[in-house]
Structure formats: C-alpha cells, structure tokens
C-alpha cells in the first residue's frame, strides 16, 4: 500500500528530517538512507516501522543538517599543524608543487570543528521525530486503505448481483436440459432398436434414460457452487468491515472465490452461466490485485 510522511525537528545543533514513503508489495521490504553519523540509530527506526506495518516496499530517509552559527565553529589547530608539516615535506620532493590555498584548507575535512552533539540527546530527538513521522505515515496508508475498501466492497456487490441473477436460472436450465436429453435418447433408442430382437423393453429404456439424465443433471448442477460463492462473498465483506490486518485472509478468500468461479465455468451448460463465470473471474482478479497491497 502506498503512503508518505515527512517531519522535521529543529534543535540547537541542527535540523533532523525523517521521510518515509512506500509503494505496493506483497511483503515488507525496508530500505534506509541515513547520514553516517546517524547510522547507529537505524535499528530504532527499523523497529518503529516494523511495529506499524507488515506489507509494502518502504524507503526511509533520516538526515541531520548542522546549523552554521557564529561561535559554534573553530579551527582545528593540531590538524592545521599536521597539514603544514606534510606540505613542507611534499615540497622537498616536488619543488614546483603549488601550495594549498586558504579556501582548500578550510574545506579540508576536520579543519573546521563544529559544536558536538550529544549522542543521547540526538537519539531522544530522533525517537520523538520517528514516532511523529510513523504515525503520519500510517494515517496516510489508512486513508488509502479506506479507498481500497470502498472499491473492494463495490466488486463484492457486483458479484452478489451476478450470483442472485443466475441462481433462479439453475432449476430451469436443468429441467430444459433433461427434457431435451430425454427426447434425444428416446429417438436414439427407438432407431437403434427398431426391428432388433434384443431391443430393450419400453420400461427398461425409460429407466436407462432416467438414470443417465439424472447423473448428467447432477454434473451440471451449480447450485452448490453458487451457495459457496455467496458464503465467500459474505465472509469477505465481514473481513473488510472488521478491519485490522486483513491482507492474508483476503488472499485466501480470493483463492476460494476463484475456485468456485472456475468450477461454475467448467460446469456451465448454457451461455448465461459461462458469461457469469467470466464476469466473476474478472471482478475477482481486480480484487486480487488490490488485496495483495493491503495489510
């Protein structure tokens, strides 16, 4: 599920910034971009995110910008002395080598000493800012979750309509099929047995027809599949309304819905049932794509 949050905190030594963003993923994948001096605080940020979410490809950024203020900086005299000594030694070997300029010296790492930030104080500031950012991040995902829930409910409603539309057709379809099957088998048996001494008696023929038609009628009866579809749709709706971490449960329900829709299509004996199966599978696939993004 996608989400985004960013927060900053101003302190005496500088500005802390935490940015968290995520895109859809079936699993939890965490990536961190953190200043080297704050790298030790990564486990705390990781733990806070993992406690809040279980799915998503998440990128978290933690940065610290030091303030540049009068009186907070000083030259590192010892380092400057070392640089001067090294430069003198280098020029003994390379007489024509240019000397370092003042600007180059000031840019040399460590020449300008900045005010030190207490690690405990910095850790406390990061912890407070992390709580604020994670809460805002979860809120953004919750808003998207509400929109996804509305979409999923609309697909459930559409499938309910399909199931209710075709359920009354089943007895009629079976009766029509049985009537046509009886007529065809009567004709076939009558032609096959015409003038043949081993022809079945009329009663035996009708009993054979009744058995065959009954067995095939059972094979094309999709009443159970439609009942299970209705039950699965009711349970899916219940899971969504209950809330919480629903992703894995909904994954399972999508598998069950798809299984019944496939069986309906395999047993369909008329165009209306075959079309209904295709409509159901399309709606289920639309739901499956989004369900994989939910917590």
PDB file of C-alpha atoms in Angstrom, residues 14 17 19-20 24 46 73 92 117 138 181 187 196 199 243-244 248 259:
ATOM      1  CA  UNK A  14      20.708  21.483  13.637  1.00  0.00           C
ATOM      2  CA  UNK A  17      14.418  15.232   8.973  1.00  0.00           C
ATOM      3  CA  UNK A  19      10.895  10.925   5.401  1.00  0.00           C
ATOM      4  CA  UNK A  20       9.022   7.634   4.943  1.00  0.00           C
ATOM      5  CA  UNK A  24       2.703  -1.660  -3.018  1.00  0.00           C
ATOM      6  CA  UNK A  46      13.503  -0.035  11.598  1.00  0.00           C
ATOM      7  CA  UNK A  73      32.907  26.746  14.863  1.00  0.00           C
ATOM      8  CA  UNK A  92      61.001  18.996  -0.595  1.00  0.00           C
ATOM      9  CA  UNK A 117      26.005  16.986  19.516  1.00  0.00           C
ATOM     10  CA  UNK A 138       0.265   5.062   8.990  1.00  0.00           C
ATOM     11  CA  UNK A 181     -31.853 -35.174 -23.307  1.00  0.00           C
ATOM     12  CA  UNK A 187     -35.172 -41.093 -30.533  1.00  0.00           C
ATOM     13  CA  UNK A 196     -33.946 -55.835 -33.426  1.00  0.00           C
ATOM     14  CA  UNK A 199     -34.224 -54.244 -28.169  1.00  0.00           C
ATOM     15  CA  UNK A 243     -10.636  -4.273   9.718  1.00  0.00           C
ATOM     16  CA  UNK A 244      -7.158  -4.856  11.135  1.00  0.00           C
ATOM     17  CA  UNK A 248      -3.568 -12.624   4.120  1.00  0.00           C
ATOM     18  CA  UNK A 259     -12.060 -21.758  -7.428  1.00  0.00           C
TER      19      UNK A 259
END
